[in-house]
Amino acid sequence: MEIRLLRYFLAVAREENITRAAESLHISQPSLSKQLMELEQEVGKQLLIRGKRKITLTEEGVLLRKRADEIITLLEKTERELNADAAQISGEVAIGGNPTASVLKAAAALRAEHPGIHFQFYSSDAIDVLERLEHGSLDFSVFLEPIDTMQYEYISLPDSLRWGLLLPSDHALAKKGFIRKEDLPAIPLVFHRRAGLQRIISHWAKTEIENLNIAATYNVINGSPEKFVKTGFGCYLTTEDLLPSKLDEGVCFCPLDPPLEIHYALIWKRYAVFSKAAEVFLRAFRE
């Protein structure tokens, strides 16, 4: 499977239209159509559903788009690393997840010393971030502890995060200003689906996760989580750093009591092969 064909396929998936994709690629529409059909013949699957107004992807097409994007990202990253000037420290450091203040400060300090280094920050759900870490398009990820030490090496970050509950301001528990373990089972919760985080909460509450009233789970939230609370869907169990600096009227954050704190970690794949820029970043971060 040629890289060129993957780029063509990604352009069509992005534009949802062969004519617009052909224009963006600076090739003719008939030529692009022919090469897409050849790609489908090569993989032995239909990848595109050619509608009157737009093109959509089949299930196999969605998978290929994801893998093609990963392949192209890794290829371009490798090309930049190979073309970097060996006489100076430059290149890209790719970090997935939610960058904490300590990670951003370290990145800023390194850029001040080596302006040729630039950073790419990639946000997505934990599964996607870990996949990209595995195949090398990400050098590092910022991940909530606990960490799977069989697969990853890590450095615990100094940023301390306080767990609590985002709930309506007129809720009976809001008047107390804190949440005790006996309060939690009766509250409809919106909570992260990651099993490790759920275990931490159930351990704090001294109960099984099945005994908690989990109304919904999520992998990543786009925008403010306040909407879950304001619509009456449930109370949002989270760490304080993921909330807006100023909350809307009608919602408030109550910390867990006794306090439950958790740390992020900077993680990387065991036996990873780093670029010079990534090596310098890790060395500076360790120091």
Coordinates of C-alpha atoms in Angstrom, one line a residue:
M1 CA 0.0 0.0 0.0
E2 CA 1.6 3.2 -1.2
I3 CA 1.9 6.3 1.1
R4 CA 0.7 8.4 -1.8
L5 CA -2.6 6.5 -1.9
L6 CA -3.1 6.9 1.8
R7 CA -2.7 10.6 1.4
Y8 CA -5.2 10.6 -1.4
F9 CA -7.7 8.6 0.8
L10 CA -7.2 10.9 3.7
A11 CA -7.9 14.0 1.5
V12 CA -11.2 12.4 0.3
A13 CA -12.2 11.5 3.9
R14 CA -11.5 15.0 5.0
E15 CA -13.3 16.8 2.1
E16 CA -16.1 14.2 1.8
N17 CA -16.1 15.1 -1.9
I18 CA -13.8 13.7 -4.7
T19 CA -13.8 17.0 -6.7
R20 CA -12.7 19.1 -3.7
A21 CA -10.2 16.5 -2.7
A22 CA -8.7 16.4 -6.2
E23 CA -8.4 20.2 -6.2
S24 CA -6.6 20.2 -2.9
L25 CA -4.2 17.5 -4.2
H26 CA -3.7 19.2 -7.5
I27 CA -4.7 16.2 -9.6
S28 CA -7.6 15.5 -11.9
Q29 CA -10.9 14.1 -10.5
P30 CA -10.9 11.0 -12.9
S31 CA -7.4 10.1 -11.8
L32 CA -8.2 10.4 -8.1
S33 CA -11.4 8.3 -8.6
K34 CA -9.4 5.6 -10.4
Q35 CA -6.7 5.4 -7.8
L36 CA -9.3 5.2 -5.0
M37 CA -10.9 2.2 -6.7
E38 CA -7.5 0.6 -7.1
L39 CA -6.9 1.1 -3.3
E40 CA -10.3 -0.6 -2.6
Q41 CA -9.3 -3.5 -4.9
E42 CA -5.9 -3.8 -3.1
V43 CA -7.4 -4.1 0.4
G44 CA -10.3 -6.1 -0.9
K45 CA -12.9 -4.0 0.9
Q46 CA -15.3 -1.1 0.1
L47 CA -13.9 2.0 1.8
L48 CA -16.2 4.7 0.4
I49 CA -19.9 5.1 0.0
R50 CA -20.3 7.4 -3.0
G51 CA -23.5 9.4 -2.4
K52 CA -25.0 12.2 -4.6
R53 CA -24.0 15.0 -2.3
K54 CA -21.1 13.6 -0.3
I55 CA -18.8 10.7 0.3
T56 CA -19.0 8.8 3.6
L57 CA -16.7 6.1 4.9
T58 CA -17.7 2.4 5.5
E59 CA -16.7 0.8 8.7
E60 CA -13.5 -0.4 7.0
G61 CA -12.9 3.1 5.7
V62 CA -13.1 4.5 9.2
L63 CA -10.5 2.1 10.4
L64 CA -8.2 2.8 7.4
R65 CA -8.6 6.6 8.0
K66 CA -7.4 6.1 11.6
R67 CA -4.5 3.9 10.7
A68 CA -3.6 6.0 7.7
D69 CA -3.5 9.2 9.8
E70 CA -1.2 7.4 12.3
I71 CA 1.1 6.2 9.6
I72 CA 1.4 9.6 7.9
T73 CA 1.9 11.3 11.3
L74 CA 4.7 8.9 12.2
L75 CA 6.3 9.2 8.7
E76 CA 6.3 13.0 8.8
K77 CA 7.7 13.0 12.3
T78 CA 10.5 10.6 11.2
E79 CA 11.3 12.7 8.2
R80 CA 11.6 15.8 10.4
E81 CA 13.9 14.0 12.8
L82 CA 16.1 12.6 10.0
N83 CA 16.4 16.1 8.4
A84 CA 17.2 17.9 11.6
D85 CA 20.6 19.6 11.7
A86 CA 23.0 17.2 13.6
A87 CA 25.1 20.2 14.7
Q88 CA 22.3 21.7 16.8
I89 CA 19.6 20.4 19.1
S90 CA 16.3 20.9 17.2
G91 CA 13.2 18.9 16.2
E92 CA 9.8 18.1 17.6
V93 CA 8.7 16.6 21.0
A94 CA 5.2 15.2 20.8
I95 CA 3.3 14.9 24.0
G96 CA -0.2 13.5 24.4
G97 CA -2.8 14.0 27.1
N98 CA -3.5 17.0 29.3
P99 CA -0.2 18.9 29.8
T100 CA 0.1 20.1 33.4
A101 CA 1.8 23.3 34.6
S102 CA 5.0 21.5 35.4
V103 CA 5.2 20.0 31.9
L104 CA 4.5 23.3 30.2
K105 CA 7.1 25.1 32.4
A106 CA 9.7 22.4 31.5
A107 CA 8.9 22.8 27.8
A108 CA 9.1 26.6 28.0
A109 CA 12.5 26.4 29.8
L110 CA 13.8 24.0 27.2
R111 CA 12.6 26.2 24.3
A112 CA 14.4 29.2 25.9
E113 CA 17.7 27.2 25.9
H114 CA 17.1 25.5 22.5
P115 CA 14.8 27.5 20.2
G116 CA 15.1 24.9 17.5
I117 CA 12.9 22.5 19.6
H118 CA 9.2 22.8 19.2
F119 CA 6.4 20.9 20.8
Q120 CA 3.3 19.2 19.5
F121 CA 0.5 18.6 22.1
Y122 CA -2.1 16.1 21.2
S123 CA -5.4 15.7 23.1
S124 CA -7.7 12.7 22.8
D125 CA -9.1 9.9 24.9
A126 CA -6.7 7.6 26.8
I127 CA -7.0 4.7 24.4
D128 CA -6.1 6.8 21.4
V129 CA -3.2 8.5 23.2
L130 CA -1.7 5.2 24.4
E131 CA -2.0 3.7 20.8
R132 CA -0.1 6.7 19.4
L133 CA 2.5 6.3 22.2
E134 CA 2.9 2.6 21.3
H135 CA 3.5 3.2 17.6
G136 CA 5.8 6.2 18.1
S137 CA 3.9 9.2 16.8
L138 CA 3.9 10.5 20.4
D139 CA 7.1 10.6 22.5
F140 CA 5.4 11.1 25.9
S141 CA 2.0 11.3 27.4
V142 CA 0.7 13.0 30.6
F143 CA -1.5 10.4 32.3
L144 CA -3.2 10.1 35.6
E145 CA -1.7 7.6 38.0
P146 CA -1.7 4.7 38.6
I147 CA 0.6 3.7 35.7
D148 CA 1.1 0.3 34.2
T149 CA 4.8 -0.2 35.0
M150 CA 5.0 -3.3 32.9
Q151 CA 4.6 -1.3 29.7
Y152 CA 5.7 2.3 30.6
E153 CA 8.3 4.2 32.4
Y154 CA 7.2 7.3 34.1
I155 CA 8.0 10.3 36.3
S156 CA 5.4 11.4 38.9
L157 CA 4.6 15.1 38.4
P158 CA 4.5 17.5 41.3
D159 CA 1.1 18.8 40.3
S160 CA -1.4 17.7 43.0
L161 CA -5.0 17.4 42.0
R162 CA -8.0 17.4 44.4
W163 CA -11.0 15.2 43.7
G164 CA -14.5 16.5 44.3
L165 CA -18.0 16.7 43.0
L166 CA -19.5 19.4 40.7
L167 CA -23.1 19.7 41.8
P168 CA -26.0 22.2 41.8
S169 CA -25.5 25.1 44.2
D170 CA -28.9 24.4 45.7
H171 CA -28.1 20.7 46.4
A172 CA -28.4 19.7 50.0
L173 CA -24.7 18.7 50.1
A174 CA -23.6 22.0 48.7
K175 CA -24.4 23.6 52.0
K176 CA -21.9 21.3 53.7
G177 CA -19.1 22.3 51.4
F178 CA -17.7 18.8 51.2
I179 CA -18.6 15.2 50.3
R180 CA -18.2 12.3 52.6
K181 CA -17.9 8.6 51.6
E182 CA -21.4 7.9 53.0
D183 CA -22.9 10.6 50.7
L184 CA -21.5 9.2 47.4
P185 CA -23.7 6.1 46.7
A186 CA -27.0 8.1 46.7
I187 CA -25.8 10.6 44.1
P188 CA -26.2 10.0 40.3
L189 CA -22.6 10.3 39.1
V190 CA -21.0 11.2 35.8
F191 CA -17.6 9.7 36.0
H192 CA -14.5 8.7 33.9
R193 CA -14.7 5.2 32.5
R194 CA -11.0 4.4 33.2
A195 CA -11.0 1.3 35.5
G196 CA -8.0 2.5 37.5
L197 CA -9.7 5.8 38.4
Q198 CA -12.9 4.0 39.4
R199 CA -10.9 1.8 41.7
I200 CA -9.4 4.8 43.4
I201 CA -12.8 6.3 44.1
S202 CA -14.3 3.0 45.2
H203 CA -11.4 2.5 47.6
W204 CA -11.8 6.0 49.0
A205 CA -15.6 5.4 49.5
K206 CA -14.9 1.9 51.0
T207 CA -17.4 0.3 48.7
E208 CA -17.5 -1.6 45.4
I209 CA -17.9 0.4 42.2
E210 CA -21.2 -1.5 41.5
N211 CA -22.6 0.1 44.6
L212 CA -22.2 3.7 43.2
N213 CA -25.0 5.3 41.2
I214 CA -23.1 5.9 38.0
A215 CA -25.5 7.6 35.5
A216 CA -22.9 7.9 32.7
T217 CA -19.2 7.5 32.0
Y218 CA -17.0 9.4 29.6
N219 CA -13.5 9.1 28.1
V220 CA -12.9 12.8 27.3
I221 CA -15.0 15.9 27.7
N222 CA -15.1 18.6 25.1
G223 CA -16.0 21.9 26.7
S224 CA -17.2 22.4 30.3
P225 CA -18.6 19.6 32.3
E226 CA -21.1 22.0 33.9
K227 CA -23.7 21.1 31.3
F228 CA -24.1 17.6 32.8
V229 CA -25.0 19.2 36.2
K230 CA -27.2 22.1 34.9
T231 CA -29.4 19.8 32.8
G232 CA -30.0 17.6 35.9
F233 CA -28.3 14.6 34.3
G234 CA -26.0 13.9 37.3
C235 CA -23.2 15.3 39.4
Y236 CA -19.8 15.3 37.9
L237 CA -17.0 13.5 39.8
T238 CA -13.7 15.1 38.7
T239 CA -10.4 16.7 39.7
E240 CA -10.5 20.4 40.2
D241 CA -8.0 21.2 37.4
L242 CA -10.5 20.0 34.7
L243 CA -13.0 22.7 35.7
P244 CA -13.2 26.3 34.4
S245 CA -11.4 28.9 36.5
K246 CA -14.8 30.5 37.1
L247 CA -17.9 28.3 37.5
D248 CA -21.3 29.3 36.2
E249 CA -23.9 30.4 38.6
G250 CA -26.0 27.4 39.8
V251 CA -23.1 25.0 40.1
C252 CA -20.4 24.6 42.7
F253 CA -17.4 22.3 43.4
C254 CA -17.3 20.4 46.7
P255 CA -14.1 18.5 47.6
L256 CA -14.1 14.9 48.9
D257 CA -13.5 14.7 52.7
P258 CA -11.2 13.2 53.8
P259 CA -9.3 14.8 50.9
L260 CA -8.4 12.6 48.0
E261 CA -5.5 13.8 45.9
I262 CA -4.0 12.3 42.8
H263 CA -1.0 13.0 40.6
Y264 CA -0.3 13.0 36.9
A265 CA 2.8 11.3 35.5
L266 CA 4.8 11.9 32.4
I267 CA 5.0 8.4 30.8
W268 CA 6.9 6.9 27.8
K269 CA 7.1 3.5 26.3
R270 CA 9.7 1.1 27.7
Y271 CA 12.8 0.8 25.4
A272 CA 11.5 3.8 23.3
V273 CA 13.9 5.1 20.7
F274 CA 13.9 8.9 21.1
S275 CA 14.9 11.7 18.8
K276 CA 17.6 14.0 20.0
A277 CA 15.0 16.6 21.0
A278 CA 13.0 14.1 23.0
E279 CA 16.1 12.8 24.8
V280 CA 17.1 16.4 25.8
F281 CA 13.6 17.1 27.0
L282 CA 13.5 13.9 29.2
R283 CA 17.0 14.6 30.5
A284 CA 16.1 18.2 31.4
F285 CA 12.8 17.0 33.0
R286 CA 14.7 14.4 35.2
E287 CA 17.1 17.0 36.4

